[in-house]
Coordinates of C-alpha atoms and ligand atoms in Angstrom, one line a residue:
X1 CA -0.1 -0.1 0.1
X2 CA 1.3 3.4 -0.6
X3 CA 1.8 6.4 1.5
X4 CA -1.7 8.5 1.3
X5 CA -2.6 11.6 2.0
X6 CA -5.3 12.5 4.9
X7 CA -7.7 13.8 2.3
X8 CA -7.3 10.0 0.5
X9 CA -7.6 8.2 3.8
X10 CA -11.0 11.2 4.3
X11 CA -13.1 9.8 1.6
X12 CA -12.8 6.3 2.5
X13 CA -13.4 7.2 5.7
X14 CA -17.0 9.3 4.6
X15 CA -18.3 6.0 2.4
X16 CA -21.4 3.8 4.5
X17 CA -20.9 2.4 7.3
X18 CA -18.2 6.4 8.7
X19 CA -16.2 5.4 11.1
X20 CA -13.0 8.2 11.4
X21 CA -9.6 7.4 11.1
X22 CA -7.2 7.6 14.8
X23 CA -4.3 9.8 14.5
X24 CA -1.4 9.0 16.6
X25 CA 1.5 11.2 17.5
X26 CA 5.3 8.9 17.4
X27 CA 7.7 10.3 19.3
X28 CA 10.4 8.2 19.0
X29 CA 11.1 4.4 17.1
X30 CA 9.3 2.2 19.5
X31 CA 6.1 4.6 19.1
X32 CA 5.8 4.5 15.3
X33 CA 7.1 1.2 16.0
X34 CA 3.6 0.4 17.8
X35 CA 1.7 2.2 16.2
X36 CA 2.5 0.7 12.5
X37 CA 2.2 -2.7 14.6
X38 CA -1.0 -1.5 15.2
X39 CA -2.4 -1.3 11.9
X40 CA -1.3 -3.8 10.4
X41 CA -2.4 -6.4 12.9
X42 CA -5.4 -4.1 12.3
X43 CA -5.8 -4.3 9.5
X44 CA -6.5 -0.2 10.5
X45 CA -6.3 2.5 6.7
X46 CA -3.6 5.0 9.8
X47 CA -2.8 8.7 10.4
X48 CA 0.8 8.6 12.4
X49 CA 2.1 12.2 12.6
X50 CA 4.7 14.0 13.7
X51 CA 3.9 16.7 15.8
X52 CA 6.4 20.2 15.6
X53 CA 6.9 20.2 19.8
X54 CA 8.5 16.7 19.4
X55 CA 11.7 18.9 17.1
X56 CA 12.7 19.9 20.9
X57 CA 13.4 16.0 21.0
X58 CA 15.1 15.4 18.2
X59 CA 17.5 18.1 17.4
X60 CA 19.1 19.6 20.9
X61 CA 21.4 22.0 21.1
X62 CA 25.1 19.8 21.0
X63 CA 23.6 16.6 19.9
X64 CA 23.2 15.3 17.5
X65 CA 20.0 15.4 15.8
X66 CA 18.3 12.9 14.6
X67 CA 15.5 14.4 12.8
X68 CA 15.3 13.9 9.4
X69 CA 16.3 9.9 10.2
X70 CA 13.4 8.6 12.2
X71 CA 11.0 11.2 10.1
X72 CA 12.8 9.4 7.3
X73 CA 12.2 5.9 8.8
X74 CA 8.4 6.5 9.4
X75 CA 7.8 7.2 6.0
X76 CA 10.1 3.8 4.7
X77 CA 7.2 2.1 7.3
X78 CA 4.8 3.7 5.2
X79 CA 5.8 3.2 1.6
X80 CA 5.6 -0.8 2.8
X81 CA 3.5 -1.4 5.5
X82 CA 0.2 -3.0 3.4
X83 CA -2.4 -1.6 5.2
X84 CA -2.8 3.7 4.0
X85 CA -0.6 5.2 5.3
X86 CA -1.2 9.4 5.6
X87 CA 2.1 11.0 7.5
X88 CA 1.1 13.9 9.0
X89 CA 3.2 17.5 11.2
X90 CA 0.3 17.5 14.3
X91 CA 0.3 21.4 15.2
X92 CA 3.1 23.1 12.7
X93 CA 3.0 26.4 13.3
X94 CA 5.1 28.5 10.1
X95 CA 4.8 28.4 6.5
X96 CA 8.3 27.7 7.5
X97 CA 8.2 24.5 9.1
X98 CA 5.6 23.0 7.4
X99 CA 7.6 23.9 4.1
X100 CA 10.4 21.5 6.1
X101 CA 8.1 18.3 6.7
X102 CA 6.2 18.4 3.2
X103 CA 10.2 18.6 1.0
X104 CA 10.6 16.1 3.1
X105 CA 8.1 14.0 1.6
X106 CA 5.3 14.4 4.8
X107 CA 1.3 13.3 2.7
X108 CA -0.5 15.8 5.0
X109 CA 0.7 18.4 7.8
X110 CA -1.9 20.8 9.6
X111 CA -0.5 24.4 10.0
X112 CA -1.7 25.5 14.0
X113 CA -2.4 28.9 12.6
X114 CA -4.9 29.3 15.4
X115 CA -1.3 30.2 18.6
X116 CA 2.1 31.9 17.7
X117 CA 4.8 30.2 16.2
X118 CA 6.8 29.3 19.4
X119 CA 2.7 28.4 19.8
X120 CA 2.5 30.5 23.1
X121 CA 0.2 34.1 22.2
X122 CA -2.7 33.9 19.8
X123 CA -2.8 34.8 16.3
X124 CA -5.5 37.7 15.2
X125 CA -8.2 36.0 12.8
X126 CA -6.4 38.0 9.5
X127 CA -2.3 36.2 10.9
X128 CA -4.3 32.6 11.2
X129 CA -6.0 32.9 7.6
X130 CA -3.0 34.9 5.8
X131 CA -0.2 31.4 7.0
X132 CA -2.5 28.6 6.6
X133 CA -3.7 29.9 3.1
X134 CA -0.2 30.1 2.3
X135 CA 0.3 26.2 4.0
X136 CA -2.5 25.3 1.5
X137 CA -0.9 27.1 -1.8
X138 CA 1.9 25.2 -1.1
X139 CA 1.0 21.7 -0.7
X140 CA -1.6 21.7 -2.6
X141 CA 1.0 22.5 -5.4
X142 CA 2.1 19.6 -4.9
X143 CA -0.5 17.2 -4.0
X144 CA 0.1 17.0 -0.1
X145 CA -3.7 17.2 2.3
X146 CA -4.0 19.9 4.6
X147 CA -5.2 19.9 8.5
X148 CA -6.4 23.1 10.2
X149 CA -7.6 25.0 13.2
X150 CA -9.3 27.8 14.2
X151 CA -9.7 29.3 17.4
X152 CA -8.0 28.3 20.4
X153 CA -8.6 24.3 20.5
X154 CA -8.9 23.5 24.8
X155 CA -4.6 22.8 25.5
X156 CA -3.1 21.2 28.4
X157 CA -4.4 21.7 31.7
X158 CA -7.7 24.7 30.5
X159 CA -11.5 22.6 30.4
X160 CA -13.3 25.0 28.7
X161 CA -15.9 26.1 32.0
X162 CA -19.7 25.0 30.8
X163 CA -22.5 25.6 33.3
X164 CA -25.0 22.9 33.8
X165 CA -27.3 25.7 31.8
X166 CA -24.8 25.2 28.0
X167 CA -23.9 22.1 28.0
X168 CA -27.9 21.6 27.8
X169 CA -28.2 24.1 25.4
X170 CA -24.7 23.0 23.7
X171 CA -26.6 19.3 23.0
X172 CA -29.6 19.8 20.8
X173 CA -28.7 21.5 17.3
X174 CA -32.0 23.8 17.2
X175 CA -31.0 25.4 20.6
X176 CA -27.7 25.8 19.8
X177 CA -28.6 27.6 16.8
X178 CA -30.6 29.9 18.7
X179 CA -27.4 30.5 21.3
X180 CA -25.1 30.7 17.9
X181 CA -27.8 34.0 17.7
X182 CA -27.7 35.8 20.4
X183 CA -23.9 35.9 21.6
X184 CA -24.3 36.8 17.5
X185 CA -21.7 40.3 18.6
X186 CA -18.2 41.8 17.9
X187 CA -16.0 39.1 20.4
X188 CA -19.4 37.3 20.3
X189 CA -20.5 38.1 24.2
X190 CA -21.4 35.4 25.8
X191 CA -20.3 32.2 23.7
X192 CA -17.4 30.1 25.3
X193 CA -13.8 30.6 23.8
X194 CA -12.7 27.1 22.2
X195 CA -16.1 26.3 21.0
X196 CA -15.4 27.4 16.2
X197 CA -18.5 28.6 15.3
X198 CA -19.8 27.4 11.9
X199 CA -19.9 30.7 10.8
X200 CA -16.8 31.7 11.4
X201 CA -15.4 28.2 10.5
X202 CA -17.4 27.5 6.7
X203 CA -15.9 31.5 5.7
X204 CA -12.1 30.2 6.9
X205 CA -12.5 27.2 5.1
X206 CA -13.9 28.9 2.2
X207 CA -11.1 31.2 2.5
X208 CA -8.2 28.7 2.5
X209 CA -9.1 25.8 0.8
X210 CA -8.2 23.3 3.2
X211 CA -8.3 19.9 3.6
X212 CA -10.2 19.6 6.7
X213 CA -10.9 21.3 9.8
X214 CA -10.4 20.8 13.6
X215 CA -12.6 22.4 15.7
X216 CA -13.4 23.1 19.0
X217 CA -16.0 21.3 20.5
X218 CA -15.5 20.6 24.0
X219 CA -11.9 18.4 23.7
X220 CA -8.2 19.2 24.7
X221 CA -5.1 18.0 25.2
X222 CA -3.8 15.6 27.2
X223 CA -5.3 14.6 30.5
X224 CA -9.3 15.7 31.6
X225 CA -10.2 17.0 35.4
X226 CA -13.7 16.1 35.2
X227 CA -15.3 14.1 32.8
X228 CA -15.0 15.8 29.4
X229 CA -18.0 17.7 27.5
X230 CA -19.0 17.0 23.7
X231 CA -20.2 20.0 22.2
X232 CA -22.9 17.0 19.8
X233 CA -25.4 20.5 19.2
X234 CA -22.8 22.9 18.0
X235 CA -20.5 19.3 16.3
X236 CA -23.9 18.5 14.4
X237 CA -24.3 22.5 12.8
X238 CA -20.7 22.0 12.2
X239 CA -20.8 19.1 10.3
X240 CA -23.7 21.0 7.9
X241 CA -21.9 23.8 7.5
X242 CA -18.5 23.1 6.8
X243 CA -17.8 21.3 3.4
X244 CA -14.6 19.3 4.9
X245 CA -13.7 16.0 7.3
X246 CA -13.4 17.2 10.9
X247 CA -10.6 16.7 13.3
X248 CA -11.4 16.0 16.5
X249 CA -8.3 16.9 19.3
X250 CA -7.6 16.0 22.9
X251 CA -8.3 12.1 21.9
X252 CA -7.9 10.8 24.4
X253 CA -10.4 10.3 27.8
X254 CA -13.1 10.9 25.7
X255 CA -16.0 8.8 26.6
X256 CA -16.2 5.9 23.9
X257 CA -19.7 6.8 23.2
X258 CA -19.4 10.5 22.7
X259 CA -16.5 9.4 20.1
X260 CA -19.4 6.5 18.5
X261 CA -21.4 9.8 18.5
X262 CA -19.0 12.9 17.2
X263 CA -17.6 9.5 14.0
X264 CA -22.1 10.0 14.0
X265 CA -22.1 13.4 13.5
X266 CA -19.2 14.2 11.6
X267 CA -16.0 13.6 12.4
X268 CA -13.4 11.7 11.0
X269 CA -9.7 12.0 12.1
X270 CA -8.8 11.3 16.3
X271 CA -6.4 12.7 17.4
X272 CA -4.3 10.7 20.6
X273 CA -0.9 11.8 22.2
X274 CA -1.2 11.5 26.0
X275 CA -3.2 7.8 26.0
X276 CA 0.0 6.4 24.3
X277 CA 2.3 8.7 27.3
X278 CA 0.1 7.0 29.7
X279 CA 0.9 3.2 28.2
X280 CA 4.1 3.7 28.3
X281 CA 4.5 5.5 31.1
X282 CA 2.9 2.3 33.5
X283 CA 4.3 -0.5 30.7
X284 CA 7.7 1.3 32.0
X285 CA 7.0 1.7 35.5
X286 CA 5.6 -2.1 36.2
X287 CA 8.9 -3.5 34.0
X288 CA 11.3 -1.7 36.6
X289 CA 8.9 -3.2 39.6
X290 CA 10.1 -6.5 38.3
X291 CA 13.6 -5.0 37.7
X292 CA 14.2 -3.9 41.2
X293 CA 12.5 -6.1 42.6
X294 CA 15.0 -8.8 40.4
X295 CA 18.4 -6.5 41.6
X296 CA 17.0 -7.5 45.3
X297 CA 16.9 -10.7 45.1
X298 CA 20.1 -11.2 42.9
X299 CA 21.4 -9.5 46.0
X300 CA 20.4 -11.8 48.1
X301 CA 21.5 -14.7 45.9
X302 CA 25.0 -12.3 44.9
X303 CA 23.9 -13.4 41.7
X304 CA 25.3 -10.3 39.2
X305 CA 21.8 -8.0 38.7
X306 CA 20.9 -7.3 34.9
X307 CA 20.5 -4.8 32.5
X308 CA 19.1 -4.9 29.5
X309 CA 17.0 -1.7 27.9
X310 CA 15.8 -3.2 25.6
X311 CA 13.7 -5.4 28.5
X312 CA 12.0 -2.2 30.0
X313 CA 11.7 -0.4 26.3
X314 CA 9.3 -4.0 24.4
X315 CA 7.1 -3.7 27.1
X316 CA 6.3 -0.3 26.4
X317 CA 6.1 -0.5 23.3
X318 CA 4.2 -3.3 23.7
X319 CA 1.3 -1.3 25.9
X320 CA 1.0 1.7 23.4
X321 CA 0.1 -0.4 20.6
X322 CA -2.3 -2.6 22.9
X323 CA -3.8 1.4 23.0
X324 CA -3.4 2.0 19.3
X325 CA -5.2 -0.8 18.5
X326 CA -8.0 0.2 21.1
X327 CA -8.5 3.5 19.5
X328 CA -9.0 2.3 16.4
X329 CA -11.9 -0.5 17.1
X330 CA -13.9 2.5 19.2
X331 CA -13.5 4.8 15.8
X332 CA -14.8 2.4 13.7
X333 CA -11.2 2.4 11.8
X334 CA -10.1 -0.6 12.3
X335 CA -10.8 -3.9 9.6
X336 CA -11.5 -0.6 7.2
X337 CA -7.7 -0.8 5.0
X338 CA -8.4 -0.6 1.4
Ligands
G3H1 O1 -2.7 16.8 19.1 C1 -2.5 15.8 19.2 C2 -4.1 15.0 20.1 O2 -4.9 16.4 20.0 C3 -3.5 14.7 21.3 O3 -4.4 14.4 22.4 O4 -3.0 13.8 23.1 O5 -5.5 15.2 24.8 O6 -4.6 12.8 22.7 P1 -5.1 14.6 23.5
ZN2 ZN1 -3.9 18.6 18.9

């Protein structure tokens, strides 16, 4: 199966019975290997992604950079996979970074134009529009798909403050439409920050020509403090208003029933990162406990302690693979390789 674009995967996912394609962040060879193995085992189409902030791990002052080598391995694995795979830049924050990964061979990029290049200060709507249009123009000339973002998706640690009254309104499309009307003034007074407005999003998609849109529907990155609220009424209005597939960021911790309902309401790509990190951590914790017990025993029996990094990383790799397969089954993409 060749390397494909996200757009090709989205078109296949929109055919009945609809599904969402899992998009999983790889940070090193073990996580990449786990993600590809999961897709092969689950016979699932795959989006494997590398987020711009991971450059802080693959190219560090004073260390030999391994970015191109890791990306080269991921692209090589994608080309020889027996399932369709898109290799995607996640949360790219500048035209230069997006161009770099296009030149490396990525088949899909996200330009996260809602934040500045450092991912700190919000960009203005005009700046987001300009940088997104520039990336779309360059990417489409190369046959590469582009995901964009409008508004500020929930960042790590920030739940969107939603009252029970707002939850009730945002869960029903008719009540959400009324709320959109009531908050239509300059600056959208009373509209919860972090939630995407269909009118704004439709204009953004039309002006940029992007292929997928990350939407703010109540999710956020990282671990949720409470139970996440997914604005299903809003999601239904977004699907009606937008001619492009919708992307759920912050997939970790979203209850399976909200995921499957979201898929029926137009979510076609679901990003997962933290869930794999938790699996990796937990497996290492477990194995290190076992290793320490063996070392204590060796100290008592006088045997020499044994150290083997591979015996720590292999179970972590396996744990990540299991979580990826679990998500592919819930997203409905398991068994849908074409
Ligand atoms: O872009 C990556 C995802 O949005 C990660 O979200 O870490 O909450 O699974 P997550
Ligand atoms: Zn994200």
